[in-house]
Amino acid sequence: MNRRGLTNALLYQARLMLALAEQEAVPAQRQACASSFEVLAHRAWVAALCETAESYGVSLAPETPLSDLLDTWRERRSDAWELNAVQSGLGQPGHWMQQLHRNLTHWSTGVIPEGVKKTDPNRIALVSDDNQEPTNHYRRILNELQQWVDDVRAQSDHS
């Protein structure tokens, strides 16, 4: 599968998992779907980064940890505007890139933010805004990820 195909497949799978999370009534199953969504969305983002880097002649492996992937890209082509946009996004609290990466890193390593430990153990119910839909922050992340992929492809002509 080519780079674009991998990105598209992972985005599709993330959409499916989010739809399942939004429909699931059993809290444990809802949480499992949401966790799967986070993993798939993060993998889609990394695959999109690898797809983008390839247009600069930099071959990156999508299974590489994000920090290593960005370091390698920075060493080989620090002039890439997409790389600078990612570094900026990761540095902004509340930015979807920073939020997605932080969430995946915390949950995959067992390091749970202190605020999460003191609240409801069903983390899918933690929402950062006033909307009562418990997965709307995931929907926002997915929409912003898809928009970012579309923008990068359009501006860089990665066809």
XYZ file of N, CA, C and O in Angstrom:
636
model
N 0.859 -1.172 0.000
C 0.000 0.000 0.000
C 0.904 1.233 0.000
O 1.873 1.297 0.748
N 0.573 2.206 -0.842
C 1.374 3.418 -0.880
C 1.087 4.307 0.323
O 0.174 4.052 1.099
N 1.866 5.364 0.482
C 1.750 6.243 1.657
C 0.358 6.872 1.763
O -0.237 6.907 2.825
N -0.139 7.389 0.654
C -1.460 8.021 0.672
C -2.542 7.010 1.031
O -3.457 7.292 1.790
N -2.430 5.810 0.482
C -3.400 4.761 0.777
C -3.399 4.391 2.249
O -4.457 4.168 2.849
N -2.205 4.329 2.852
C -2.110 4.017 4.271
C -2.772 5.114 5.105
O -3.551 4.823 6.019
N -2.489 6.361 4.780
C -3.108 7.479 5.499
C -4.622 7.407 5.385
O -5.338 7.517 6.386
N -5.118 7.210 4.172
C -6.565 7.149 3.953
C -7.205 5.979 4.696
O -8.284 6.120 5.288
N -6.551 4.824 4.677
C -7.094 3.651 5.367
C -7.172 3.883 6.877
O -8.173 3.543 7.518
N -6.134 4.480 7.438
C -6.136 4.747 8.880
C -7.168 5.805 9.259
O -7.820 5.693 10.309
N -7.342 6.821 8.423
C -8.381 7.820 8.686
C -9.766 7.173 8.657
O -10.617 7.464 9.500
N -9.982 6.297 7.699
C -11.267 5.588 7.587
C -11.515 4.728 8.827
O -12.598 4.740 9.405
N -10.499 3.976 9.251
C -10.640 3.134 10.435
C -10.896 3.967 11.686
O -11.691 3.580 12.548
N -10.245 5.122 11.789
C -10.475 6.014 12.937
C -11.924 6.502 12.932
O -12.571 6.549 13.989
N -12.444 6.868 11.750
C -13.850 7.286 11.646
C -14.798 6.179 12.103
O -15.775 6.435 12.812
N -14.518 4.956 11.682
C -15.360 3.823 12.085
C -15.334 3.628 13.600
O -16.380 3.408 14.223
N -14.158 3.701 14.204
C -14.060 3.523 15.657
C -14.765 4.642 16.403
O -15.408 4.394 17.427
N -14.680 5.850 15.903
C -15.365 6.960 16.556
C -16.876 6.777 16.461
O -17.595 6.999 17.437
N -17.351 6.330 15.313
C -18.789 6.073 15.160
C -19.247 4.993 16.138
O -20.309 5.117 16.756
N -18.445 3.954 16.299
C -18.784 2.905 17.259
C -18.784 3.448 18.692
O -19.670 3.114 19.482
N -17.818 4.273 19.021
C -17.742 4.859 20.366
C -18.970 5.710 20.648
O -19.519 5.682 21.751
N -19.423 6.449 19.655
C -20.577 7.326 19.842
C -21.879 6.549 19.974
O -22.827 7.022 20.594
N -21.920 5.340 19.423
C -23.139 4.526 19.473
C -23.169 3.552 20.643
O -24.236 3.079 21.022
N -22.028 3.261 21.209
C -21.920 2.229 22.238
C -22.528 2.682 23.562
O -22.272 3.778 24.025
N -23.337 1.817 24.154
C -23.987 2.135 25.428
C -23.219 1.582 26.627
O -23.289 2.139 27.714
N -22.464 0.514 26.441
C -21.712 -0.094 27.542
C -20.423 0.719 27.749
O -19.616 0.839 26.826
N -20.235 1.300 28.932
C -19.079 2.178 29.168
C -17.718 1.564 28.830
O -16.889 2.223 28.212
N -17.492 0.317 29.196
C -16.196 -0.304 28.913
C -15.972 -0.456 27.408
O -14.866 -0.244 26.908
N -17.024 -0.818 26.686
C -16.892 -0.957 25.239
C -16.730 0.410 24.578
O -15.988 0.560 23.618
N -17.416 1.393 25.119
C -17.291 2.767 24.607
C -15.857 3.262 24.798
O -15.262 3.852 23.911
N -15.295 2.978 25.960
C -13.926 3.389 26.247
C -12.941 2.657 25.336
O -11.987 3.253 24.849
N -13.171 1.379 25.098
C -12.293 0.611 24.203
C -12.328 1.183 22.787
O -11.288 1.317 22.136
N -13.511 1.538 22.307
C -13.632 2.136 20.973
C -12.935 3.493 20.922
O -12.259 3.819 19.940
N -13.098 4.281 21.976
C -12.456 5.597 22.017
C -10.941 5.463 22.054
O -10.227 6.212 21.381
N -10.440 4.510 22.825
C -8.996 4.277 22.871
C -8.482 3.836 21.511
O -7.418 4.278 21.059
N -9.231 2.977 20.857
C -8.849 2.532 19.510
C -8.858 3.706 18.543
O -7.989 3.818 17.677
N -9.848 4.586 18.681
C -9.894 5.780 17.846
C -8.623 6.601 18.005
O -8.016 7.029 17.017
N -8.204 6.830 19.253
C -7.007 7.638 19.494
C -5.785 7.019 18.826
O -4.983 7.724 18.215
N -5.634 5.710 18.954
C -4.491 5.028 18.339
C -4.540 5.163 16.819
O -3.545 5.500 16.174
N -5.708 4.914 16.238
C -5.834 4.988 14.780
C -5.647 6.409 14.262
O -5.014 6.621 13.219
N -6.183 7.398 14.963
C -6.016 8.790 14.549
C -4.545 9.191 14.622
O -4.024 9.852 13.717
N -3.863 8.777 15.674
C -2.436 9.093 15.803
C -1.638 8.418 14.693
O -0.761 9.030 14.082
N -1.948 7.158 14.425
C -1.259 6.440 13.341
C -1.529 7.095 11.985
O -0.642 7.161 11.132
N -2.753 7.572 11.770
C -3.087 8.260 10.517
C -2.275 9.543 10.387
O -1.778 9.869 9.307
N -2.144 10.257 11.477
C -1.363 11.494 11.472
C 0.105 11.215 11.150
O 0.708 11.881 10.312
N 0.672 10.193 11.790
C 2.069 9.832 11.527
C 2.221 9.364 10.078
O 3.195 9.720 9.401
N 1.264 8.606 9.583
C 1.323 8.162 8.185
C 1.269 9.358 7.241
O 1.978 9.403 6.228
N 0.456 10.354 7.581
C 0.380 11.568 6.760
C 1.700 12.334 6.795
O 2.127 12.899 5.784
N 2.358 12.339 7.947
C 3.667 12.983 8.037
C 4.688 12.265 7.157
O 5.485 12.910 6.465
N 4.649 10.940 7.169
C 5.560 10.159 6.316
C 5.256 10.401 4.846
O 6.170 10.517 4.019
N 3.982 10.495 4.522
C 3.560 10.794 3.147
C 4.107 12.153 2.716
O 4.626 12.310 1.615
N 4.020 13.122 3.589
C 4.490 14.472 3.293
C 6.005 14.515 3.171
O 6.543 15.136 2.257
N 6.696 13.863 4.085
C 8.162 13.858 4.062
C 8.692 13.236 2.775
O 9.730 13.663 2.253
N 7.972 12.253 2.270
C 8.400 11.581 1.047
C 8.502 12.561 -0.129
O 9.359 12.424 -0.991
N 7.637 13.571 -0.150
C 7.691 14.548 -1.239
C 8.955 15.405 -1.160
O 9.329 16.050 -2.135
N 9.614 15.411 -0.012
C 10.879 16.121 0.158
C 12.077 15.193 -0.032
O 13.215 15.566 0.220
N 11.798 13.957 -0.406
C 12.864 12.991 -0.596
C 13.334 12.349 0.694
O 14.391 11.743 0.749
N 12.537 12.490 1.749
C 12.872 11.913 3.050
C 11.962 10.711 3.280
O 10.745 10.850 3.333
N 12.559 9.536 3.396
C 11.785 8.320 3.617
C 11.746 8.031 5.111
O 12.779 7.828 5.748
N 10.536 8.035 5.657
C 10.328 7.789 7.077
C 9.405 6.591 7.254
O 8.515 6.363 6.441
N 9.604 5.852 8.331
C 8.774 4.681 8.617
C 7.631 5.081 9.544
O 7.873 5.668 10.600
N 6.371 4.786 9.172
C 5.229 5.189 9.990
C 5.179 4.547 11.373
O 4.485 5.045 12.246
N 5.932 3.475 11.588
C 5.930 2.857 12.917
C 6.961 3.482 13.859
O 7.065 3.110 15.022
N 7.704 4.465 13.371
C 8.689 5.178 14.177
C 7.989 6.078 15.184
O 7.006 6.738 14.830
N 8.469 6.149 16.420
C 7.876 7.096 17.380
C 7.930 8.518 16.828
O 8.881 8.893 16.133
N 6.907 9.295 17.132
C 6.768 10.629 16.558
C 7.993 11.498 16.788
O 8.467 12.154 15.860
N 8.541 11.506 17.986
C 9.696 12.374 18.259
C 10.893 11.986 17.398
O 11.589 12.850 16.858
N 11.134 10.686 17.224
C 12.240 10.226 16.375
C 11.981 10.576 14.914
O 12.898 10.990 14.192
N 10.744 10.402 14.493
C 10.369 10.714 13.119
C 10.617 12.197 12.820
O 11.218 12.545 11.803
N 10.190 13.066 13.733
C 10.383 14.506 13.539
C 11.859 14.884 13.588
O 12.306 15.741 12.822
N 12.627 14.245 14.465
C 14.071 14.512 14.529
C 14.755 14.141 13.218
O 15.578 14.910 12.697
N 14.414 12.984 12.685
C 15.008 12.540 11.413
C 14.650 13.501 10.298
O 15.508 13.902 9.497
N 13.381 13.902 10.237
C 12.942 14.824 9.191
C 13.648 16.171 9.341
O 14.097 16.763 8.370
N 13.773 16.640 10.574
C 14.431 17.926 10.838
C 15.895 17.885 10.418
O 16.420 18.850 9.853
N 16.569 16.752 10.662
C 17.976 16.601 10.281
C 18.151 16.645 8.763
O 19.127 17.187 8.258
N 17.210 16.063 8.050
C 17.350 15.939 6.595
C 16.761 17.114 5.819
O 17.271 17.471 4.763
N 15.662 17.677 6.293
C 14.996 18.770 5.578
C 14.276 19.685 6.560
O 13.056 19.669 6.659
N 15.011 20.489 7.263
C 14.402 21.372 8.260
C 13.618 22.517 7.629
O 12.923 23.245 8.322
N 13.704 22.668 6.310
C 13.011 23.765 5.622
C 11.548 23.440 5.285
O 10.822 24.297 4.785
N 11.094 22.252 5.580
C 9.726 21.847 5.234
C 8.725 22.615 6.086
O 8.757 22.547 7.315
N 7.817 23.323 5.433
C 6.824 24.110 6.182
C 5.892 23.206 6.982
O 5.429 23.571 8.052
N 5.638 22.007 6.471
C 4.770 21.072 7.188
C 5.398 20.663 8.524
O 4.702 20.558 9.534
N 6.707 20.456 8.506
C 7.422 20.108 9.730
C 7.317 21.248 10.745
O 7.050 21.022 11.927
N 7.498 22.471 10.282
C 7.384 23.630 11.171
C 5.967 23.772 11.721
O 5.778 24.139 12.883
N 4.972 23.462 10.902
C 3.579 23.534 11.358
C 3.317 22.491 12.448
O 2.617 22.771 13.434
N 3.884 21.304 12.290
C 3.710 20.254 13.298
C 4.403 20.649 14.599
O 3.834 20.523 15.683
N 5.608 21.155 14.493
C 6.325 21.573 15.699
C 5.572 22.689 16.418
O 5.485 22.694 17.642
N 4.984 23.597 15.658
C 4.187 24.665 16.253
C 2.941 24.095 16.933
O 2.612 24.466 18.064
N 2.244 23.193 16.257
C 1.042 22.580 16.822
C 1.328 21.802 18.094
O 0.559 21.855 19.057
N 2.441 21.090 18.112
C 2.796 20.313 19.303
C 3.128 21.207 20.493
O 2.998 20.792 21.639
N 3.533 22.437 20.204
C 3.886 23.362 21.278
C 2.736 24.196 21.807
O 2.899 24.925 22.777
N 1.575 24.097 21.193
C 0.419 24.902 21.605
C -0.548 24.075 22.442
O -1.151 23.133 21.941
N -0.730 24.442 23.724
C -1.713 23.724 24.542
C -3.104 23.828 23.911
O -3.514 24.879 23.444
N -3.795 22.714 23.856
C -5.136 22.688 23.290
C -5.175 22.445 21.788
O -6.236 22.177 21.240
N -4.035 22.540 21.113
C -4.003 22.250 19.676
C -4.250 20.765 19.490
O -3.819 19.938 20.297
N -4.961 20.399 18.428
C -5.328 19.000 18.239
C -4.105 18.097 18.162
O -4.137 16.969 18.643
N -2.994 18.577 17.569
C -1.791 17.745 17.464
C -1.221 17.460 18.858
O -0.887 16.320 19.177
N -1.127 18.503 19.647
C -0.590 18.359 20.992
C -1.500 17.477 21.837
O -1.056 16.602 22.565
N -2.792 17.681 21.719
C -3.764 16.918 22.498
C -3.744 15.442 22.102
O -3.711 14.568 22.964
N -3.739 15.159 20.803
C -3.731 13.772 20.337
C -2.454 13.066 20.769
O -2.497 11.953 21.299
N -1.328 13.715 20.578
C -0.056 13.094 20.938
C 0.059 12.912 22.450
O 0.471 11.858 22.929
N -0.329 13.911 23.211
C -0.271 13.823 24.676
C -1.164 12.697 25.185
O -0.751 11.887 26.007
N -2.398 12.636 24.685
C -3.326 11.592 25.130
C -2.787 10.204 24.822
O -2.815 9.313 25.670
N -2.307 10.014 23.623
C -1.805 8.696 23.251
C -0.566 8.344 24.063
O -0.434 7.231 24.552
N 0.321 9.297 24.246
C 1.540 9.048 25.006
C 1.221 8.727 26.457
O 1.736 7.761 27.013
N 0.339 9.484 27.075
C -0.002 9.240 28.475
C -0.666 7.889 28.665
O -0.314 7.146 29.568
N -1.629 7.550 27.822
C -2.361 6.301 28.018
C -1.546 5.092 27.610
O -1.681 4.032 28.197
N -0.675 5.223 26.647
C 0.094 4.063 26.217
C 1.252 3.759 27.154
O 1.712 2.630 27.220
N 1.727 4.755 27.898
C 2.852 4.524 28.801
C 2.416 4.337 30.236
O 3.225 4.064 31.099
N 1.145 4.501 30.510
C 0.666 4.345 31.870
C 0.814 5.598 32.708
O 0.456 5.618 33.871
N 1.363 6.661 32.144
C 1.495 7.915 32.868
C 0.201 8.686 32.657
O -0.077 9.172 31.571
N -0.601 8.773 33.690
C -1.914 9.400 33.584
C -1.849 10.786 34.190
O -1.375 10.944 35.308
N -2.311 11.802 33.447
C -2.291 13.151 34.000
C -3.034 13.206 35.332
O -4.058 12.547 35.512
N -2.522 13.965 36.261
C -3.084 14.040 37.606
C -4.563 14.396 37.582
O -5.342 13.847 38.348
N -4.992 15.307 36.723
C -6.384 15.700 36.651
C -7.302 14.559 36.273
O -8.448 14.504 36.703
N -6.810 13.628 35.500
C -7.626 12.492 35.087
C -7.778 11.500 36.238
O -8.831 10.935 36.449
N -6.738 11.324 37.024
C -6.794 10.380 38.135
C -7.869 10.754 39.143
O -8.493 9.893 39.727
N -8.096 12.035 39.357
C -9.005 12.487 40.390
C -10.450 12.553 39.926
O -11.332 12.826 40.713
N -10.703 12.329 38.658
C -12.055 12.440 38.137
C -12.600 11.072 37.778
O -12.039 10.053 38.134
N -13.681 11.095 37.057
C -14.353 9.879 36.628
C -13.369 8.931 35.936
O -12.675 9.328 35.004
N -13.280 7.666 36.360
C -12.353 6.738 35.724
C -12.743 6.412 34.283
O -11.949 5.868 33.541
N -13.944 6.740 33.876
C -14.378 6.512 32.499
C -13.945 7.712 31.674
O -14.675 8.657 31.488
N -12.713 7.680 31.175
C -12.120 8.856 30.538
C -12.851 9.333 29.296
O -12.716 10.478 28.909
N -13.640 8.491 28.678
C -14.390 8.914 27.508
C -15.372 10.019 27.878
O -15.756 10.840 27.060
N -15.786 10.078 29.132
C -16.745 11.085 29.564
C -16.097 12.429 29.842
O -16.777 13.401 30.102
N -14.768 12.500 29.792
C -14.098 13.765 30.045
C -14.139 14.620 28.787
O -13.566 14.273 27.768
N -14.830 15.735 28.870
C -14.990 16.624 27.731
C -14.525 18.006 28.142
O -14.834 18.473 29.231
N -13.788 18.678 27.279
C -13.197 19.952 27.647
C -14.112 21.145 27.411
O -13.750 22.253 27.726
N -15.281 20.946 26.834
C -16.174 22.080 26.622
C -17.546 21.789 27.215
O -17.745 20.792 27.884
N -18.510 22.672 26.969
C -19.823 22.552 27.593
C -20.771 21.604 26.866
O -21.839 21.317 27.355
N -20.412 21.135 25.712
C -21.261 20.218 24.976
C -21.333 18.893 25.745
O -20.322 18.356 26.164
N -22.514 18.360 25.912
C -22.693 17.161 26.716
C -22.350 15.869 25.978
O -22.297 14.817 26.581
N -22.149 15.925 24.671
C -21.786 14.719 23.925
C -20.381 14.284 24.358
O -19.425 15.034 24.209
N -20.217 13.081 24.924
C -18.936 12.695 25.507
C -17.808 12.439 24.521
O -16.675 12.326 24.923
N -18.093 12.344 23.242
C -17.014 12.107 22.280
C -16.803 13.292 21.351
O -16.102 13.164 20.356
N -17.369 14.456 21.653
C -17.253 15.545 20.694
C -15.823 16.051 20.547
O -15.459 16.558 19.501
N -14.983 15.917 21.572
C -13.596 16.346 21.398
C -12.860 15.404 20.444
O -11.977 15.821 19.719
N -13.250 14.145 20.417
C -12.685 13.228 19.440
C -13.137 13.611 18.029
O -12.366 13.552 17.082
N -14.386 13.985 17.887
C -14.907 14.401 16.587
C -14.135 15.634 16.102
O -13.762 15.731 14.939
N -13.864 16.583 17.007
C -13.101 17.781 16.650
C -11.698 17.403 16.201
O -11.213 17.885 15.174
N -11.050 16.504 16.932
C -9.702 16.069 16.554
C -9.718 15.417 15.184
O -8.868 15.706 14.340
N -10.688 14.540 14.938
C -10.773 13.863 13.644
C -10.999 14.868 12.516
O -10.341 14.799 11.472
N -11.895 15.819 12.726
C -12.160 16.823 11.692
C -10.924 17.678 11.416
O -10.610 17.974 10.259
N -10.216 18.070 12.467
C -9.024 18.896 12.273
C -7.896 18.098 11.642
O -7.147 18.619 10.812
N -7.779 16.829 11.995
C -6.779 15.964 11.363
C -7.073 15.819 9.873
O -6.179 15.983 9.027
N -8.323 15.533 9.528
C -8.695 15.385 8.122
C -8.453 16.685 7.363
O -7.932 16.673 6.241
N -8.790 17.816 7.971
C -8.568 19.117 7.328
C -7.082 19.369 7.116
O -6.675 19.862 6.070
N -6.272 19.003 8.105
C -4.824 19.183 7.981
C -4.275 18.336 6.830
O -3.492 18.821 6.017
N -4.695 17.080 6.758
C -4.242 16.197 5.676
C -4.661 16.777 4.330
O -3.856 16.852 3.393
N -5.904 17.215 4.221
C -6.389 17.794 2.964
C -5.604 19.053 2.595
O -5.228 19.239 1.432
N -5.342 19.910 3.583
C -4.595 21.148 3.330
C -3.162 20.865 2.894
O -2.658 21.475 1.951
N -2.510 19.947 3.583
C -1.124 19.603 3.235
C -1.062 19.032 1.826
O -0.202 19.403 1.032
N -1.990 18.166 1.510
C -2.004 17.577 0.165
C -2.268 18.646 -0.890
O -1.635 18.647 -1.947
N -3.195 19.543 -0.621
C -3.525 20.579 -1.600
C -2.375 21.564 -1.781
O -2.040 21.943 -2.918
N -1.737 21.973 -0.709
C -0.669 22.969 -0.796
C 0.633 22.395 -1.299
O 1.452 23.102 -1.863
N 0.829 21.100 -1.074
C 2.103 20.482 -1.448
C 1.993 19.617 -2.688
O 3.003 19.140 -3.185
N 0.766 19.403 -3.171
C 0.526 18.582 -4.334
C 1.220 17.223 -4.200
O 2.102 16.874 -4.972
N 0.799 16.441 -3.200
C 1.384 15.124 -2.949
C 0.652 14.025 -3.706
O 0.523 12.930 -3.214
N 0.184 14.283 -4.872
C -0.564 13.262 -5.592
C 0.354 12.273 -6.285
O 1.491 12.438 -6.447
